[in-house]
Every structure is written in structure tokens, then in C-alpha cells.
Short mmCIF file of C-alpha atoms and ligand atoms in Angstrom, two decimals:
data_model
loop_
_atom_site.label_atom_id
_atom_site.label_comp_id
_atom_site.label_asym_id
_atom_site.label_seq_id
_atom_site.Cartn_x
_atom_site.Cartn_y
_atom_site.Cartn_z
CA MET A 998 -3.84 -44.40 -30.44
CA THR A 999 -1.15 -46.39 -32.45
CA LEU A 1000 -0.57 -46.14 -36.49
CA THR A 1001 1.61 -47.71 -38.74
CA ASP A 1002 4.21 -46.43 -40.31
CA ALA A 1003 2.54 -46.26 -43.77
CA ALA A 1004 0.34 -43.46 -42.06
CA HIS A 1005 3.33 -41.03 -41.52
CA GLY A 1006 3.98 -41.13 -45.14
CA PHE A 1007 4.22 -38.26 -47.18
CA VAL A 1008 2.19 -38.08 -50.26
CA ASP A 1009 4.66 -38.10 -53.27
CA HIS A 1010 2.65 -35.92 -55.69
CA ARG A 1011 5.16 -35.95 -58.80
CA HIS A 1012 4.05 -39.68 -58.91
CA TRP A 1013 0.42 -39.41 -58.70
CA GLU A 1014 -1.47 -41.23 -60.78
CA PRO A 1015 -5.15 -41.13 -61.85
CA ALA A 1016 -7.12 -44.76 -60.85
CA GLU A 1017 -7.77 -46.92 -63.62
CA ALA A 1018 -11.89 -46.48 -62.99
CA LEU A 1019 -11.25 -42.60 -63.30
CA ARG A 1020 -8.72 -42.95 -66.59
CA THR A 1021 -11.26 -44.88 -68.17
CA ALA A 1022 -14.56 -43.20 -67.12
CA ASP A 1023 -13.38 -40.01 -67.30
CA PRO A 1024 -10.19 -39.04 -69.15
CA GLU A 1025 -10.75 -35.55 -69.17
CA VAL A 1026 -11.18 -35.15 -65.54
CA ALA A 1027 -8.14 -37.61 -64.89
CA ASP A 1028 -6.30 -35.70 -67.17
CA LEU A 1029 -6.87 -32.14 -65.16
CA LEU A 1030 -6.05 -33.88 -61.87
CA ALA A 1031 -2.84 -35.56 -63.47
CA ALA A 1032 -2.01 -31.62 -64.54
CA GLU A 1033 -2.34 -30.25 -61.02
CA ALA A 1034 -0.19 -32.96 -59.58
CA GLU A 1035 2.54 -31.86 -62.23
CA ARG A 1036 1.98 -28.52 -61.30
CA ARG A 1037 2.68 -28.68 -57.75
CA ALA A 1038 5.08 -30.83 -58.25
CA GLY A 1039 7.31 -28.16 -60.28
CA GLY A 1040 7.31 -25.38 -57.74
CA LEU A 1041 7.37 -24.87 -54.00
CA GLN A 1042 4.20 -24.65 -52.82
CA LEU A 1043 4.23 -21.49 -50.31
CA LEU A 1044 0.94 -20.77 -50.10
CA ALA A 1045 -0.07 -20.07 -45.80
CA GLY A 1046 -3.22 -22.17 -45.51
CA GLU A 1047 -2.24 -25.06 -48.14
CA ASN A 1048 -0.62 -28.17 -46.97
CA LEU A 1049 -0.31 -32.12 -48.33
CA ALA A 1050 -2.79 -34.10 -46.89
CA THR A 1051 -1.24 -37.30 -45.73
CA GLU A 1052 -1.65 -40.47 -47.74
CA ALA A 1053 -3.69 -42.15 -44.63
CA VAL A 1054 -5.85 -39.56 -44.66
CA LEU A 1055 -6.83 -39.69 -48.39
CA ALA A 1056 -7.39 -43.33 -48.23
CA ALA A 1057 -9.87 -42.50 -45.54
CA LEU A 1058 -11.43 -39.44 -47.67
CA ALA A 1059 -11.80 -41.80 -50.31
CA GLY A 1060 -13.45 -45.16 -48.25
CA PRO A 1061 -16.94 -46.42 -47.83
CA LEU A 1062 -18.58 -43.50 -45.41
CA VAL A 1063 -18.10 -41.14 -48.58
CA ASP A 1064 -21.63 -42.49 -49.40
CA LYS A 1065 -23.45 -42.57 -46.16
CA TYR A 1066 -25.96 -40.51 -44.88
CA ALA A 1067 -26.20 -39.80 -40.83
CA GLU A 1068 -27.99 -36.71 -40.19
CA GLY A 1069 -27.31 -35.91 -36.15
CA TYR A 1070 -25.17 -36.91 -33.89
CA PRO A 1071 -23.81 -40.61 -32.93
CA GLY A 1072 -26.83 -42.25 -31.09
CA HIS A 1073 -29.33 -39.90 -32.45
CA ARG A 1074 -29.07 -39.99 -36.29
CA HIS A 1075 -31.97 -39.39 -38.74
CA HIS A 1076 -30.70 -42.10 -41.12
CA THR A 1077 -30.56 -46.07 -40.00
CA GLY A 1078 -27.85 -48.48 -40.58
CA CYS A 1079 -25.27 -45.68 -38.91
CA ALA A 1080 -23.76 -48.08 -35.93
CA VAL A 1081 -20.18 -47.55 -37.75
CA ALA A 1082 -20.63 -43.98 -38.45
CA ASP A 1083 -21.57 -43.44 -35.18
CA ALA A 1084 -18.08 -45.23 -33.79
CA THR A 1085 -16.32 -43.14 -36.51
CA GLU A 1086 -17.54 -39.92 -35.39
CA LEU A 1087 -17.21 -41.13 -31.74
CA LEU A 1088 -13.72 -42.02 -31.86
CA ALA A 1089 -12.99 -38.59 -33.96
CA VAL A 1090 -14.36 -36.76 -31.42
CA SER A 1091 -12.75 -38.68 -28.58
CA ARG A 1092 -9.34 -38.07 -30.55
CA ALA A 1093 -9.86 -34.67 -30.73
CA ARG A 1094 -11.01 -34.07 -27.11
CA THR A 1095 -7.98 -35.69 -25.97
CA LEU A 1096 -5.57 -34.26 -28.48
CA PHE A 1097 -6.61 -30.61 -27.67
CA ALA A 1098 -7.45 -31.08 -23.79
CA ALA A 1099 -11.10 -30.27 -25.00
CA GLU A 1100 -14.35 -30.66 -23.01
CA HIS A 1101 -16.50 -30.69 -26.19
CA ALA A 1102 -15.40 -31.27 -29.66
CA ASN A 1103 -17.66 -30.55 -33.15
CA VAL A 1104 -16.26 -32.82 -36.42
CA GLN A 1105 -18.86 -32.04 -38.33
CA ALA A 1106 -18.33 -28.11 -39.89
CA ARG A 1107 -17.44 -28.80 -43.07
CA SER A 1108 -15.08 -25.70 -43.62
CA GLY A 1109 -13.75 -23.09 -41.18
CA THR A 1110 -16.08 -20.39 -42.64
CA SER A 1111 -18.84 -22.87 -41.58
CA ALA A 1112 -17.52 -23.43 -38.43
CA MET A 1113 -17.33 -19.80 -37.52
CA LEU A 1114 -21.20 -19.10 -39.06
CA ALA A 1115 -22.01 -22.04 -36.57
CA THR A 1116 -20.37 -20.26 -33.62
CA CYS A 1117 -22.08 -17.24 -34.41
CA ALA A 1118 -25.30 -18.64 -34.75
CA ALA A 1119 -24.89 -20.56 -31.23
CA LEU A 1120 -23.85 -17.54 -29.46
CA LEU A 1121 -25.24 -14.28 -30.87
CA ARG A 1122 -28.49 -12.90 -32.43
CA PRO A 1123 -28.24 -10.80 -35.41
CA GLY A 1124 -27.44 -7.69 -35.13
CA ASP A 1125 -25.05 -8.17 -31.84
CA ALA A 1126 -22.27 -6.27 -31.92
CA VAL A 1127 -18.67 -8.28 -32.09
CA LEU A 1128 -14.83 -7.02 -31.84
CA ALA A 1129 -12.73 -9.21 -33.95
CA MET A 1130 -9.54 -8.13 -36.12
CA SER A 1131 -9.92 -6.23 -39.02
CA LEU A 1132 -9.46 -7.92 -41.95
CA GLU A 1133 -6.54 -5.14 -43.21
CA HIS A 1134 -4.84 -6.15 -40.04
CA GLY A 1135 -5.03 -9.93 -40.90
CA GLY A 1136 -8.72 -10.57 -39.80
CA HIS A 1137 -10.17 -13.64 -41.96
CA LEU A 1138 -13.23 -12.56 -44.07
CA SER A 1139 -15.68 -14.62 -41.86
CA CYS A 1140 -14.70 -12.02 -38.84
CA GLY A 1141 -16.68 -9.20 -40.74
CA SER A 1142 -16.69 -9.22 -44.33
CA ARG A 1143 -19.54 -7.10 -45.92
CA ALA A 1144 -19.27 -9.52 -48.21
CA ASN A 1145 -19.69 -12.89 -45.56
CA PHE A 1146 -22.78 -13.63 -43.58
CA SER A 1147 -20.50 -12.00 -40.67
CA GLY A 1148 -20.38 -8.64 -41.75
CA ARG A 1149 -24.05 -8.99 -43.01
CA TRP A 1150 -25.77 -10.09 -40.12
CA PHE A 1151 -23.59 -8.93 -37.38
CA ASP A 1152 -22.13 -5.70 -36.32
CA PHE A 1153 -18.48 -6.38 -36.48
CA ILE A 1154 -15.98 -3.96 -34.83
CA GLY A 1155 -11.99 -4.28 -36.14
CA TYR A 1156 -8.92 -4.30 -33.61
CA GLY A 1157 -5.72 -3.80 -35.21
CA VAL A 1158 -2.18 -4.48 -34.60
CA ARG A 1159 0.22 -1.72 -33.40
CA GLU A 1160 2.25 0.36 -36.35
CA GLU A 1161 5.74 0.18 -34.45
CA ASP A 1162 5.90 -3.59 -33.50
CA GLY A 1163 3.11 -5.01 -35.91
CA ARG A 1164 1.52 -6.79 -32.42
CA ILE A 1165 -1.87 -7.00 -31.75
CA ASP A 1166 -2.74 -3.68 -29.75
CA LEU A 1167 -4.51 -5.08 -26.52
CA ASP A 1168 -4.88 -1.65 -25.12
CA GLN A 1169 -6.54 -1.19 -28.18
CA VAL A 1170 -8.97 -4.25 -28.01
CA ARG A 1171 -9.76 -3.46 -24.10
CA GLU A 1172 -10.92 0.12 -25.52
CA LEU A 1173 -12.90 -0.79 -28.11
CA ALA A 1174 -14.59 -3.84 -25.85
CA LYS A 1175 -15.09 -1.03 -23.11
CA ALA A 1176 -16.98 1.56 -25.77
CA HIS A 1177 -19.11 -1.38 -27.54
CA ARG A 1178 -19.56 -4.01 -25.42
CA PRO A 1179 -19.59 -6.69 -27.82
CA LYS A 1180 -21.42 -9.79 -27.11
CA ALA A 1181 -18.51 -11.70 -28.20
CA ILE A 1182 -14.83 -10.75 -29.28
CA VAL A 1183 -12.93 -13.06 -31.47
CA ALA A 1184 -8.66 -13.41 -31.15
CA GLY A 1185 -6.67 -14.20 -33.63
CA GLY A 1186 -6.73 -14.02 -37.54
CA ILE A 1187 -5.25 -15.83 -40.81
CA SER A 1188 -2.17 -13.50 -41.42
CA TYR A 1189 -1.09 -12.89 -37.88
CA PRO A 1190 2.71 -14.57 -37.70
CA ARG A 1191 2.61 -14.47 -33.77
CA HIS A 1192 0.44 -16.18 -31.11
CA PRO A 1193 -2.19 -14.00 -29.65
CA ASP A 1194 -2.28 -13.77 -25.77
CA TRP A 1195 -5.00 -15.71 -25.21
CA ALA A 1196 -4.79 -14.84 -21.37
CA ALA A 1197 -5.33 -11.57 -22.19
CA PHE A 1198 -8.07 -11.49 -24.53
CA ARG A 1199 -10.02 -13.68 -22.11
CA GLU A 1200 -9.60 -10.72 -19.55
CA ILE A 1201 -11.14 -8.45 -21.38
CA ALA A 1202 -14.01 -10.53 -22.70
CA ASP A 1203 -14.66 -10.93 -19.19
CA GLU A 1204 -14.72 -7.24 -18.04
CA VAL A 1205 -17.24 -6.41 -20.78
CA ASP A 1206 -19.14 -9.88 -20.39
CA ALA A 1207 -18.51 -11.31 -23.79
CA TYR A 1208 -17.75 -14.89 -25.40
CA LEU A 1209 -13.95 -15.52 -26.45
CA ILE A 1210 -13.98 -16.83 -29.87
CA ALA A 1211 -10.51 -18.08 -30.80
CA ALA A 1212 -9.67 -17.82 -34.51
CA ALA A 1213 -7.19 -20.68 -34.63
CA GLY A 1214 -7.55 -22.05 -38.26
CA GLN A 1215 -4.20 -21.23 -39.36
CA THR A 1216 -2.32 -22.55 -36.11
CA THR A 1217 -4.23 -25.88 -35.33
CA GLY A 1218 -1.73 -28.03 -36.03
CA LEU A 1219 0.80 -26.37 -34.14
CA ILE A 1220 -1.83 -26.42 -31.32
CA ALA A 1221 -2.13 -30.20 -31.09
CA ALA A 1222 1.64 -30.55 -31.37
CA GLY A 1223 2.14 -28.11 -28.40
CA ALA A 1224 4.63 -25.59 -30.48
CA ALA A 1225 1.82 -23.02 -29.91
CA PRO A 1226 0.04 -22.07 -26.80
CA SER A 1227 -3.43 -23.50 -26.84
CA PRO A 1228 -6.55 -21.31 -26.79
CA VAL A 1229 -8.64 -24.05 -25.00
CA PRO A 1230 -8.23 -23.24 -21.79
CA TYR A 1231 -9.08 -19.70 -22.21
CA ALA A 1232 -11.84 -19.43 -25.23
CA ASP A 1233 -15.22 -20.68 -25.10
CA VAL A 1234 -15.44 -21.80 -28.42
CA VAL A 1235 -12.14 -22.00 -30.85
CA VAL A 1236 -12.45 -22.17 -34.23
CA ALA A 1237 -9.94 -24.71 -36.12
CA ALA A 1238 -9.56 -26.03 -39.32
CA THR A 1239 -8.27 -29.47 -40.42
CA HIS A 1240 -6.72 -28.79 -43.49
CA LYS A 1241 -3.86 -26.38 -42.79
CA LEU A 1242 -0.85 -27.10 -40.18
CA LEU A 1243 -2.96 -30.66 -38.94
CA ARG A 1244 -2.46 -32.15 -42.76
CA GLY A 1245 -5.81 -33.66 -42.49
CA PRO A 1246 -9.03 -33.41 -44.71
CA ARG A 1247 -10.37 -30.23 -45.73
CA GLY A 1248 -12.53 -29.38 -42.90
CA GLY A 1249 -13.65 -27.20 -39.69
CA LEU A 1250 -13.45 -28.40 -36.24
CA LEU A 1251 -15.10 -26.65 -33.18
CA LEU A 1252 -13.85 -27.18 -29.56
CA CYS A 1253 -15.79 -25.37 -26.58
CA THR A 1254 -16.47 -25.94 -22.85
CA GLY A 1255 -18.66 -28.33 -21.98
CA GLU A 1256 -21.56 -25.82 -21.19
CA LEU A 1257 -21.56 -24.51 -24.85
CA ALA A 1258 -21.85 -28.36 -25.86
CA GLU A 1259 -25.02 -28.78 -27.05
CA ARG A 1260 -25.62 -25.11 -28.36
CA ILE A 1261 -22.54 -25.92 -30.74
CA ASP A 1262 -23.76 -28.94 -31.89
CA ARG A 1263 -26.90 -27.92 -32.94
CA ALA A 1264 -25.79 -24.78 -34.49
CA VAL A 1265 -23.70 -27.03 -36.93
CA PHE A 1266 -26.75 -29.53 -37.30
CA PRO A 1267 -29.02 -28.74 -38.03
CA PHE A 1268 -29.13 -24.95 -37.71
CA SER A 1269 -25.89 -24.61 -40.54
CA GLN A 1270 -25.72 -28.28 -42.44
CA GLY A 1271 -27.50 -31.68 -43.08
CA GLY A 1272 -25.57 -34.77 -43.18
CA ALA A 1273 -22.30 -34.69 -42.23
CA ALA A 1274 -19.95 -35.66 -44.61
CA MET A 1275 -18.72 -38.69 -42.63
CA ASN A 1276 -15.74 -39.74 -44.87
CA GLU A 1277 -14.21 -36.40 -43.87
CA VAL A 1278 -15.21 -37.16 -40.38
CA ALA A 1279 -13.30 -40.51 -40.60
CA ALA A 1280 -10.43 -38.99 -42.34
CA LYS A 1281 -10.44 -36.36 -39.19
CA ALA A 1282 -10.15 -38.87 -36.64
CA VAL A 1283 -6.95 -39.87 -38.72
CA ALA A 1284 -5.44 -36.44 -38.85
CA PHE A 1285 -6.16 -36.43 -34.97
CA ALA A 1286 -4.06 -39.58 -34.18
CA GLN A 1287 -1.33 -38.50 -36.60
CA ALA A 1288 -0.96 -34.80 -34.34
CA ALA A 1289 -0.37 -36.77 -31.42
CA THR A 1290 2.56 -38.81 -32.90
CA PRO A 1291 6.44 -37.46 -31.93
CA GLU A 1292 6.50 -37.72 -36.11
CA PHE A 1293 4.46 -34.88 -36.59
CA GLY A 1294 5.67 -32.61 -33.62
CA ALA A 1295 9.19 -32.81 -35.48
CA TYR A 1296 7.18 -31.92 -38.67
CA ILE A 1297 5.79 -28.85 -36.85
CA ARG A 1298 9.14 -27.87 -35.63
CA ARG A 1299 10.37 -28.25 -39.02
CA ALA A 1300 7.58 -26.36 -40.14
CA VAL A 1301 8.44 -23.43 -37.62
CA ASP A 1302 11.90 -23.25 -37.72
CA GLY A 1303 11.42 -23.21 -41.43
CA ALA A 1304 9.65 -20.06 -41.23
CA ARG A 1305 12.01 -18.31 -38.82
CA ALA A 1306 14.75 -18.91 -41.61
CA LEU A 1307 12.44 -17.91 -43.93
CA ALA A 1308 11.58 -14.91 -42.81
CA GLY A 1309 15.44 -14.32 -41.82
CA ALA A 1310 16.63 -14.46 -45.38
CA LEU A 1311 13.44 -12.44 -46.75
CA ALA A 1312 14.79 -9.53 -44.67
CA GLU A 1313 18.23 -9.39 -45.76
CA THR A 1314 16.81 -8.72 -49.24
CA GLY A 1315 15.07 -5.83 -47.86
CA ALA A 1316 11.80 -7.14 -47.48
CA ARG A 1317 10.37 -6.21 -44.21
CA PRO A 1318 8.56 -9.21 -42.05
CA LEU A 1319 6.06 -8.18 -40.17
CA THR A 1320 6.56 -7.89 -36.39
CA GLY A 1321 9.96 -8.50 -37.30
CA GLY A 1322 9.93 -12.54 -37.81
CA THR A 1323 7.74 -15.35 -36.80
CA ASP A 1324 6.21 -17.64 -33.80
CA THR A 1325 4.57 -19.45 -36.51
CA HIS A 1326 4.72 -21.36 -39.64
CA LEU A 1327 3.38 -17.92 -41.26
CA VAL A 1328 5.62 -15.03 -42.53
CA VAL A 1329 3.79 -11.77 -43.77
CA ALA A 1330 6.25 -9.34 -45.20
CA ASP A 1331 6.02 -5.65 -46.36
CA ILE A 1332 7.70 -5.50 -49.64
CA GLY A 1333 7.19 -1.85 -50.51
CA ALA A 1334 10.73 -1.26 -50.00
CA LEU A 1335 11.60 -3.41 -53.03
CA GLY A 1336 9.63 -1.45 -55.29
CA MET A 1337 6.87 -4.12 -56.30
CA THR A 1338 3.33 -4.23 -55.38
CA GLY A 1339 2.36 -7.44 -53.73
CA SER A 1340 0.08 -8.81 -56.69
CA GLN A 1341 2.92 -8.11 -58.99
CA ALA A 1342 5.41 -9.62 -56.67
CA GLU A 1343 2.77 -12.84 -56.53
CA ARG A 1344 2.71 -13.12 -60.54
CA ARG A 1345 6.47 -12.91 -60.90
CA CYS A 1346 6.94 -15.47 -58.19
CA ALA A 1347 4.21 -17.38 -59.38
CA ALA A 1348 6.42 -17.40 -63.17
CA VAL A 1349 8.87 -19.50 -62.23
CA GLY A 1350 7.23 -21.95 -59.38
CA LEU A 1351 7.00 -20.07 -55.99
CA MET A 1352 3.75 -19.89 -55.21
CA LEU A 1353 3.12 -17.16 -52.27
CA GLY A 1354 0.00 -14.99 -51.68
CA LYS A 1355 0.16 -10.86 -52.09
CA CYS A 1356 -1.07 -9.90 -48.92
CA ALA A 1357 -2.78 -6.55 -47.87
CA VAL A 1358 -0.19 -5.38 -44.84
CA PRO A 1359 -1.28 -2.87 -41.67
CA PHE A 1360 -1.72 0.36 -42.46
CA ASP A 1361 -1.40 -0.39 -46.51
CA PRO A 1362 -1.29 2.37 -48.57
CA ALA A 1363 -1.75 0.41 -51.87
CA PRO A 1364 -5.22 -0.52 -52.64
CA ALA A 1365 -6.79 -3.89 -51.62
CA VAL A 1366 -6.52 -5.55 -54.95
CA GLU A 1367 -2.70 -4.49 -55.29
CA THR A 1368 -1.56 -4.73 -51.44
CA SER A 1369 1.75 -3.84 -50.37
CA GLY A 1370 2.85 -7.43 -48.87
CA ILE A 1371 2.94 -10.94 -49.66
CA ARG A 1372 2.32 -14.10 -47.06
CA LEU A 1373 4.42 -17.41 -47.16
CA GLY A 1374 3.75 -20.36 -45.00
CA THR A 1375 6.00 -23.47 -44.67
CA GLY A 1376 3.45 -26.23 -44.20
CA CYS A 1377 3.83 -28.05 -47.57
CA CYS A 1378 7.77 -27.63 -47.80
CA ALA A 1379 8.35 -29.03 -45.01
CA ALA A 1380 5.74 -31.83 -45.23
CA LEU A 1381 8.26 -32.94 -48.19
CA GLY A 1382 11.25 -32.78 -45.73
CA MET A 1383 12.72 -29.49 -46.14
CA GLY A 1384 13.99 -27.59 -43.11
CA PRO A 1385 15.51 -24.13 -42.10
CA ALA A 1386 18.39 -24.51 -44.56
CA GLU A 1387 16.08 -24.83 -47.92
CA LEU A 1388 13.24 -22.27 -46.41
CA ALA A 1389 15.69 -19.91 -45.89
CA GLU A 1390 17.11 -20.50 -49.62
CA ALA A 1391 13.28 -19.78 -50.71
CA GLY A 1392 13.07 -17.02 -48.82
CA ALA A 1393 16.28 -15.44 -50.85
CA LEU A 1394 15.01 -16.48 -53.93
CA VAL A 1395 11.43 -14.90 -53.61
CA GLY A 1396 12.96 -11.19 -51.98
CA GLY A 1397 15.73 -11.27 -54.72
CA LEU A 1398 13.17 -12.15 -57.47
CA ILE A 1399 10.88 -9.43 -56.10
CA ALA A 1400 14.08 -6.85 -56.46
CA GLY A 1401 14.60 -7.62 -59.69
CA ALA A 1402 16.89 -10.94 -60.11
CA GLU A 1403 17.02 -12.28 -63.80
CA PRO A 1404 14.01 -14.90 -63.42
CA ASP A 1405 15.85 -18.03 -65.23
CA PRO A 1406 18.24 -18.72 -63.06
CA VAL A 1407 15.81 -18.68 -60.22
CA ALA A 1408 13.34 -20.70 -62.08
CA ALA A 1409 16.03 -23.46 -62.81
CA ARG A 1410 16.93 -23.57 -58.86
CA VAL A 1411 13.66 -23.86 -57.82
CA ARG A 1412 13.11 -26.89 -60.29
CA GLU A 1413 16.17 -28.79 -58.54
CA LEU A 1414 14.81 -28.01 -54.91
CA ALA A 1415 11.40 -29.24 -55.72
CA ARG A 1416 13.34 -32.63 -57.18
CA ALA A 1417 15.16 -32.97 -54.25
CA PHE A 1418 12.44 -33.17 -52.43
CA PRO A 1419 9.98 -35.28 -54.21
CA GLY A 1420 7.90 -36.81 -51.05
CA ASN A 1421 8.41 -39.51 -48.81
CA ALA A 1422 10.48 -37.75 -46.85
CA GLY A 1423 10.79 -36.55 -42.93
CA ARG A 1424 9.02 -40.16 -41.89
C1 LIG B 1512 -8.75 -20.98 -42.66
C2 LIG B 1512 -9.18 -20.03 -41.84
C3 LIG B 1512 -10.74 -19.61 -42.27
C4 LIG B 1512 -11.38 -20.09 -43.43
O1 LIG B 1512 -11.45 -21.40 -43.38
P1 LIG B 1512 -12.05 -22.18 -44.97
O2 LIG B 1512 -12.07 -23.83 -44.67
O3 LIG B 1512 -11.25 -22.11 -45.88
O4 LIG B 1512 -13.41 -21.89 -44.64
C5 LIG B 1512 -11.23 -18.97 -41.21
N1 LIG B 1512 -10.81 -18.51 -39.99
C6 LIG B 1512 -9.90 -19.11 -39.93
C7 LIG B 1512 -9.60 -18.15 -38.67
C8 LIG B 1512 -8.73 -19.69 -40.41
O5 LIG B 1512 -7.89 -20.23 -40.36
#
């Protein structure tokens, strides 16, 4: 598994230019994409789920497999001419299995949500009870929202975190599991800055004879780098994502036991998808190889150390980081004490190029559209080479601005920071 140096290069979005063919054929879309590159280069991207795909990943996405129809799985396709597609998918699967020490990997799911849909299809019947982190406490909408297939077709019961320390309340998980006897328990969410105790979840699942599903999309890259405990030895199915901290293409990834391999594969195709996007599969293969390198490990450490520094700096401004800090790239902070709602803070920060998201905090007194919190992630900034010093400064700027600092000097400093880290750093 060797990659050239170029594969570790970071895309310099400031200098992104539409290819000649696009500029000629469709200047309107070319201009829109150029504007997006400019927008991104002008500020600090602190949205928790966003990252910068590497140049090698982007090249694979734009390669000839974008055109290939390859319904089915290697060796069992519904289309002809699939020898290269087969080899590519086998490579992606083998790299994923090695990287995560998993018995089986499915690399076809198009997104985190479709990976969760396939998991539910493989393990459950409509109407089955599922115990998962409630949306208000950090769960994803594919874990029980009424607006989503999950809440519509299954009976999701929510567990939460303890009010005093923000940690998952495992006593409550056990109590609810015993009371409702769910068919599956989902461990983890999208706004939880600590590592779920996978072993404890396994124990509870075993006590009630439930499947254990790990929702590990946010931290897939951390798990790959060994910077977060792996759920693979404990969970029946791990729902992962390749576009967050892994820096791969937008996409889902399923890891499971050998016993469930066939059920999971069939639940992806043909149950919930048609032909896989083979260019995405190729790009996932590239991302898995990148994630096995020491350079990627250093990147992940920078992201996690940066998040700790960011949480510390935010706390000094009077914001309250949930759980008192973070073990991941994620920071969720209650900003109630700063006198602004999450939604107001999001707008005020975006106006100076600090891109972060409003976020409901557990036991949030504010309406869901307003919220009392913000959520930030360090994936993009670390990908540009920023470390704890810059991310601490970002935290101070965010907290200061929400607490009422003049926006103009903050905007000027954000532009300076963005200019100082234009990309191609951190090799
Ligand atoms: C990101 C994430 C999702 C959603 O992924 P999409 O690709 O946006 O559908 C679902 N579940 C978890 C745990 C995630 O981290």
C-alpha cells in the first residue's frame, strides 16, 4: 500500500480553477464553483462534518469509473465489462477490512444515511423497537427522526446524556433496554465529543439479546488512525462515513461481522440502491490507503489536539463546552451565558467567515430552530495545516464575537489566518 507524495497533498482551494472544458461548455456553473472555492478560501471552515477531500481522492472521483454501471458485487454483476470495476471494489473492500480490522466491509452505500437504512433493512422488520441516542442529545436524524425513514418505519426510543457531566447515561440505556427489549441498540451520535463506551454498550445489548449498531460516521477517520477506540470488535454493524475525518469522497461505509456480511450486502444492493457509484468506490479505496499512512495519523492528532485547544479557548470566553472538553475533532458548546442563541451566533460568526453550526444542547430550553449551542469541528482547519495554536485563536475569536466583540477586527484576523494557511501544508 504505497502512495506517492502527491497523494498526501492538500488541495489548495484558493487556486481552484474550473477545467477548460467546463468553463467553455458551461460558464454559469464554472462561475458558481469558482465562487464556492473563493467563499471557502475566505474564512475558517469549522462545520463538524465537513472536510477537504485530498487531490488524489478528487482525481479518482473524476476518473473513468464515473461512467461504469456495475450493479451487484464483484464476480456477480448484472452488467458486462466489469473486470476493472470488480478489481477496484475488491481493493477497496480489502483495504477497508485491513484498516479497520473488520471481518466484512461494504463500500457501496452512498451516504451515512443510506448505510443506516441498509443496516435497519438487514437487521430489523418494520415496527421493531430500536434504542438510540435521542436527536436532542446528539443523535442523527437517521436514528429516529419522524421526518426520516427511521422514525417512520421503526419504533425508536431515545436515550440521552447526564445533565451534570454531559456523558452518555449508561444506567438509563440499560434501564430503557430492559423496559423496551429493543431489537437493536445504536451507540453514538453526531454531536457527542467523547468516545462511546463500546464494550459497555455490547454488554447491555447482550443482556437484552439486541444487535449493537455503532454510529461512527463522525469519527471514522479517528478510528482509522487509532486515535479513537474502535467499535469493530464490539458492534454487529458499524455505520461509518468516508467524507468526514477520513478525507475521502462523500459516502457511506459498512463494517460488520462475517455472519452478517451477506445480509448487509443484500440490504445495500438490491434492497436500497441500484448500481454503485464506482468512481466513489475507487475514491474510497484511495482514502483507505491514505488513512493507513503516518502522515494521516499526524493529521488526526493535529485535529484532536486542535479541538482540545479550541474547547479550552471557548471556555475562557464564558461558553460551556459540553462534557468539559473533547476527545475528538468535535466541540459542542452551550453559549446560553453569552446572551445569544445558537442561530444568532451562527449568523454573526458566518458574517466574518467563521463557519460553524448552531446545535441543540441536551435539555435545551430554546426552540429547536434557535438552540442554545454551537457545534464546531477541526477537520478542515487541520487539513490546511492548522494546529492547537491557530485553533485556540479560532475559539477565542468565536467566543469573543458571540460575547459582543466588534466584528471588523475579528473579520480582519480571520482573513489573515485563512491567508496564512491556503493549503498544501502539513505534508
Ligand atoms: C454523518 C452521519 C450521518 C449522515 O451521513 P450523510 O452522508 O449525510 O447521510 C449519519 N449518521 C452518522 C453517525 C453520521 O456521522
